């Protein structure tokens, strides 16, 4: 069974860049799209964007100007970079496999934006 | 952007009762509608995709129905572990996705 694990700093300063990595285990990162989804404390879910091993990426229009998603097939990882963060970017960030729905999720990682 | 509105916001029921959760889309999403269950401190878990198909390992007491703009998640007989928050999710204009705001199913 494919497993996903997010990793990255839990604290980011305002105006800096939030960087996260999702490692795919027990399966290939090829053949599927992989998404990032976030959930602010006590709130609902927001799709951030996705990527494919070919380099194709798709972004939420509300975040597109600050966002880069990439897929590294050699490491079986995909990553998220969100620039110029503010307190509004504080959330649990999830990675998920993007098939007919988000069928496999990582456990999530909490990222707090604060000085 | 397609907006999903879930109702009710909170549903209070007892184990053994039947739960009916609603999700309405601001425009047709065909059958591209999924349902997830989320428990505190956990990631969402896929229950239903394509409006009515159960995901792998999901018990038969969970069922989904609907198409177009109106969808329902039904839990036929509530088990103690079913009390959680439920989200609907549309992907009719993939890759763009939106989620509903959630329905909290609590023990009465």
CSV table of C-alpha atoms in Angstrom, one decimal:
chain,number,residue,atom,x,y,z
A,1,UNK,CA,0.0,0.0,0.0
A,2,UNK,CA,1.4,3.4,-1.0
A,3,UNK,CA,2.2,5.7,1.9
A,4,UNK,CA,2.9,9.4,1.9
A,5,UNK,CA,4.9,11.4,4.5
A,6,UNK,CA,5.2,15.2,4.6
A,7,UNK,CA,8.4,16.8,6.0
A,8,UNK,CA,9.6,20.3,6.5
A,9,UNK,CA,9.9,23.2,9.0
A,10,UNK,CA,7.1,23.6,11.4
A,11,UNK,CA,7.7,27.4,11.8
A,12,UNK,CA,8.3,29.9,9.1
A,13,UNK,CA,8.7,33.7,9.4
A,14,UNK,CA,6.4,36.1,7.7
A,15,UNK,CA,7.5,37.1,4.2
A,16,UNK,CA,9.7,34.0,3.9
A,17,UNK,CA,9.2,30.8,1.9
A,18,UNK,CA,7.4,27.8,3.1
A,19,UNK,CA,9.0,24.6,1.8
A,20,UNK,CA,7.6,21.1,2.2
A,21,UNK,CA,8.4,17.7,0.8
A,22,UNK,CA,6.2,14.6,0.4
A,23,UNK,CA,7.9,11.2,0.2
A,24,UNK,CA,6.1,8.4,-1.6
A,25,UNK,CA,6.8,5.0,-0.2
A,26,UNK,CA,5.9,1.5,-1.5
A,27,UNK,CA,4.9,2.8,-4.9
A,28,UNK,CA,6.1,4.8,-7.9
A,29,UNK,CA,5.5,8.5,-8.1
A,30,UNK,CA,5.0,8.1,-11.9
A,31,UNK,CA,1.6,7.5,-13.4
A,32,UNK,CA,-0.3,9.7,-11.0
A,33,UNK,CA,-0.9,13.4,-10.1
A,34,UNK,CA,0.1,14.4,-6.6
A,35,UNK,CA,-1.6,17.2,-4.7
A,36,UNK,CA,-1.1,19.5,-1.8
A,37,UNK,CA,-4.1,20.4,0.3
A,38,UNK,CA,-4.1,22.6,3.5
A,39,UNK,CA,-6.4,23.1,6.4
A,40,UNK,CA,-6.2,26.1,8.7
A,41,UNK,CA,-6.8,25.4,12.4
A,42,UNK,CA,-10.4,24.7,13.0
A,43,UNK,CA,-11.4,25.3,9.4
A,44,UNK,CA,-12.0,23.4,6.1
A,45,UNK,CA,-9.9,22.0,3.3
A,46,UNK,CA,-8.3,24.0,0.5
A,47,UNK,CA,-6.7,22.5,-2.6
A,48,UNK,CA,-3.3,24.1,-3.3
A,49,UNK,CA,-2.1,22.5,-6.5
A,50,UNK,CA,-0.8,19.4,-8.1
A,51,UNK,CA,2.1,18.0,-10.1
A,52,UNK,CA,2.9,15.2,-12.5
A,53,UNK,CA,6.2,13.4,-13.1
A,54,UNK,CA,6.4,14.9,-16.6
A,55,UNK,CA,6.7,18.4,-15.0
A,56,UNK,CA,3.1,19.4,-15.6
A,57,UNK,CA,1.7,21.5,-12.7
A,58,UNK,CA,-1.7,23.0,-11.8
A,59,UNK,CA,-2.2,25.6,-9.2
A,60,UNK,CA,-5.1,27.1,-7.3
A,61,UNK,CA,-5.6,30.5,-8.9
A,62,UNK,CA,-5.7,32.2,-5.4
A,63,UNK,CA,-2.1,31.0,-4.7
A,64,UNK,CA,-0.6,30.7,-8.2
A,65,UNK,CA,1.5,33.8,-8.0
A,66,UNK,CA,3.4,32.5,-4.9
A,67,UNK,CA,3.5,28.8,-5.6
A,68,UNK,CA,5.8,26.3,-7.1
A,69,UNK,CA,5.2,22.5,-7.1
A,70,UNK,CA,7.7,20.0,-8.5
A,71,UNK,CA,8.1,16.3,-8.7
A,72,UNK,CA,11.5,14.5,-8.3
A,73,UNK,CA,11.1,11.0,-9.7
A,74,UNK,CA,14.7,10.0,-8.7
A,75,UNK,CA,13.8,10.5,-5.1
A,76,UNK,CA,10.1,9.5,-5.3
A,77,UNK,CA,9.2,12.9,-3.8
A,78,UNK,CA,7.2,16.0,-4.7
A,79,UNK,CA,7.6,19.4,-3.1
A,80,UNK,CA,5.8,22.6,-2.4
A,81,UNK,CA,7.3,26.1,-2.2
A,82,UNK,CA,5.0,29.0,-1.1
A,83,UNK,CA,6.6,32.4,-1.1
A,84,UNK,CA,5.9,35.5,0.9
A,85,UNK,CA,3.9,33.8,3.5
A,86,UNK,CA,1.7,35.5,6.1
A,87,UNK,CA,-0.2,34.3,9.1
A,88,UNK,CA,-3.1,33.3,6.8
A,89,UNK,CA,-0.9,30.5,5.5
A,90,UNK,CA,-0.7,28.9,8.9
A,91,UNK,CA,-2.3,25.4,8.4
A,92,UNK,CA,-1.9,21.7,8.4
A,93,UNK,CA,-0.5,20.8,5.0
A,94,UNK,CA,-1.3,17.5,3.5
A,95,UNK,CA,0.0,15.7,0.4
A,96,UNK,CA,-2.3,13.3,-1.4
A,97,UNK,CA,-2.5,11.1,-4.4
A,98,UNK,CA,-4.8,12.7,-7.0
A,99,UNK,CA,-6.8,10.0,-8.9
A,100,UNK,CA,-10.6,9.9,-9.2
A,101,UNK,CA,-10.5,11.6,-5.8
A,102,UNK,CA,-7.8,12.1,-3.2
A,103,UNK,CA,-7.5,8.4,-2.3
A,104,UNK,CA,-4.3,8.3,-0.3
A,105,UNK,CA,-3.2,11.1,2.2
A,106,UNK,CA,-0.2,11.8,4.2
A,107,UNK,CA,-0.6,12.3,8.0
A,108,UNK,CA,-0.2,16.1,7.5
A,109,UNK,CA,2.3,18.6,8.9
A,110,UNK,CA,1.5,21.7,10.9
A,111,UNK,CA,3.2,24.9,9.6
A,112,UNK,CA,2.9,28.0,11.7
A,113,UNK,CA,3.8,31.4,10.2
A,114,UNK,CA,5.1,33.7,13.0
A,115,UNK,CA,8.1,35.8,13.8
B,1,UNK,CA,-15.4,28.7,-8.7
B,2,UNK,CA,-17.8,26.0,-7.8
B,3,UNK,CA,-19.1,26.4,-4.3
B,4,UNK,CA,-20.2,23.4,-2.3
B,5,UNK,CA,-22.7,23.9,0.6
B,6,UNK,CA,-23.1,21.2,3.2
B,7,UNK,CA,-26.0,20.8,5.5
B,8,UNK,CA,-26.6,20.6,8.3
B,9,UNK,CA,-23.5,22.1,9.9
B,10,UNK,CA,-23.9,19.8,12.8
B,11,UNK,CA,-25.9,16.6,13.1
B,12,UNK,CA,-26.6,15.1,16.5
B,13,UNK,CA,-27.6,11.4,16.4
B,14,UNK,CA,-27.3,8.2,18.5
B,15,UNK,CA,-25.5,5.0,17.5
B,16,UNK,CA,-27.7,2.8,15.5
B,17,UNK,CA,-29.6,5.7,13.9
B,18,UNK,CA,-29.5,6.6,10.2
B,19,UNK,CA,-27.5,9.7,9.2
B,20,UNK,CA,-28.2,11.7,6.1
B,21,UNK,CA,-25.7,14.4,5.1
B,22,UNK,CA,-26.3,16.8,2.2
B,23,UNK,CA,-24.0,18.6,-0.3
B,24,UNK,CA,-25.3,21.1,-2.8
B,25,UNK,CA,-23.1,22.5,-5.6
B,26,UNK,CA,-23.5,26.0,-7.1
B,27,UNK,CA,-23.5,24.5,-10.6
B,28,UNK,CA,-23.6,21.0,-12.0
B,29,UNK,CA,-20.6,18.8,-11.1
B,30,UNK,CA,-22.1,15.8,-12.9
B,31,UNK,CA,-21.0,12.8,-10.8
B,32,UNK,CA,-17.6,14.1,-9.9
B,33,UNK,CA,-18.3,14.3,-6.2
B,34,UNK,CA,-16.5,12.6,-3.4
B,35,UNK,CA,-17.0,12.3,0.4
B,36,UNK,CA,-14.3,12.2,3.1
B,37,UNK,CA,-14.4,11.5,6.8
B,38,UNK,CA,-12.0,13.3,9.1
B,39,UNK,CA,-11.4,12.5,12.8
B,40,UNK,CA,-9.6,14.9,15.2
B,41,UNK,CA,-5.8,15.0,14.5
B,42,UNK,CA,-6.1,12.7,11.5
B,43,UNK,CA,-6.0,13.2,7.7
B,44,UNK,CA,-9.3,12.9,5.8
B,45,UNK,CA,-10.2,9.4,4.6
B,46,UNK,CA,-11.9,8.9,1.3
B,47,UNK,CA,-15.3,7.2,1.6
B,48,UNK,CA,-17.1,7.7,-1.7
B,49,UNK,CA,-15.9,8.8,-5.1
B,50,UNK,CA,-17.8,9.5,-8.3
B,51,UNK,CA,-20.9,10.2,-6.2
B,52,UNK,CA,-21.7,6.6,-5.3
B,53,UNK,CA,-18.7,4.3,-5.5
B,54,UNK,CA,-17.3,3.2,-2.2
B,55,UNK,CA,-13.5,3.4,-1.8
B,56,UNK,CA,-11.5,0.4,-0.9
B,57,UNK,CA,-12.2,-1.0,2.6
B,58,UNK,CA,-15.2,1.3,3.3
B,59,UNK,CA,-18.0,-0.5,5.1
B,60,UNK,CA,-21.3,-1.0,3.2
B,61,UNK,CA,-23.2,1.1,5.7
B,62,UNK,CA,-21.8,4.1,3.9
B,63,UNK,CA,-23.5,5.0,0.6
B,64,UNK,CA,-23.6,8.0,-1.7
B,65,UNK,CA,-26.2,9.2,-4.1
B,66,UNK,CA,-27.0,12.1,-6.4
B,67,UNK,CA,-25.8,13.9,-9.5
B,68,UNK,CA,-25.8,17.4,-10.9
B,69,UNK,CA,-26.1,19.7,-8.0
B,70,UNK,CA,-27.6,17.6,-5.1
B,71,UNK,CA,-25.8,14.9,-3.3
B,72,UNK,CA,-26.3,12.8,-0.2
B,73,UNK,CA,-24.1,10.7,2.0
B,74,UNK,CA,-26.0,8.1,4.0
B,75,UNK,CA,-24.8,6.1,6.9
B,76,UNK,CA,-27.4,3.4,7.4
B,77,UNK,CA,-26.7,2.5,11.1
B,78,UNK,CA,-24.2,4.6,13.0
B,79,UNK,CA,-21.3,3.0,14.7
B,80,UNK,CA,-19.4,4.8,17.5
B,81,UNK,CA,-16.4,5.3,15.2
B,82,UNK,CA,-18.6,7.1,12.6
B,83,UNK,CA,-18.8,10.3,14.7
B,84,UNK,CA,-16.5,12.7,12.9
B,85,UNK,CA,-16.5,15.6,10.4
B,86,UNK,CA,-17.5,14.8,6.8
B,87,UNK,CA,-16.5,16.8,3.7
B,88,UNK,CA,-17.8,16.7,0.2
B,89,UNK,CA,-15.4,17.5,-2.7
B,90,UNK,CA,-16.0,18.2,-6.4
B,91,UNK,CA,-13.5,17.8,-9.2
B,92,UNK,CA,-15.8,18.4,-12.2
B,93,UNK,CA,-13.4,21.1,-13.5
B,94,UNK,CA,-10.3,19.2,-12.7
B,95,UNK,CA,-7.6,20.0,-11.9
B,96,UNK,CA,-9.3,22.7,-9.9
B,97,UNK,CA,-11.0,21.2,-6.8
B,98,UNK,CA,-13.2,22.6,-4.1
B,99,UNK,CA,-14.5,21.3,-0.8
B,100,UNK,CA,-17.6,21.9,1.2
B,101,UNK,CA,-17.3,23.4,4.6
B,102,UNK,CA,-18.0,20.2,6.4
B,103,UNK,CA,-20.7,18.6,8.5
B,104,UNK,CA,-19.9,17.6,12.1
B,105,UNK,CA,-21.6,14.3,13.1
B,106,UNK,CA,-21.8,14.2,16.9
B,107,UNK,CA,-23.2,11.8,19.4
B,108,UNK,CA,-26.5,12.8,20.8
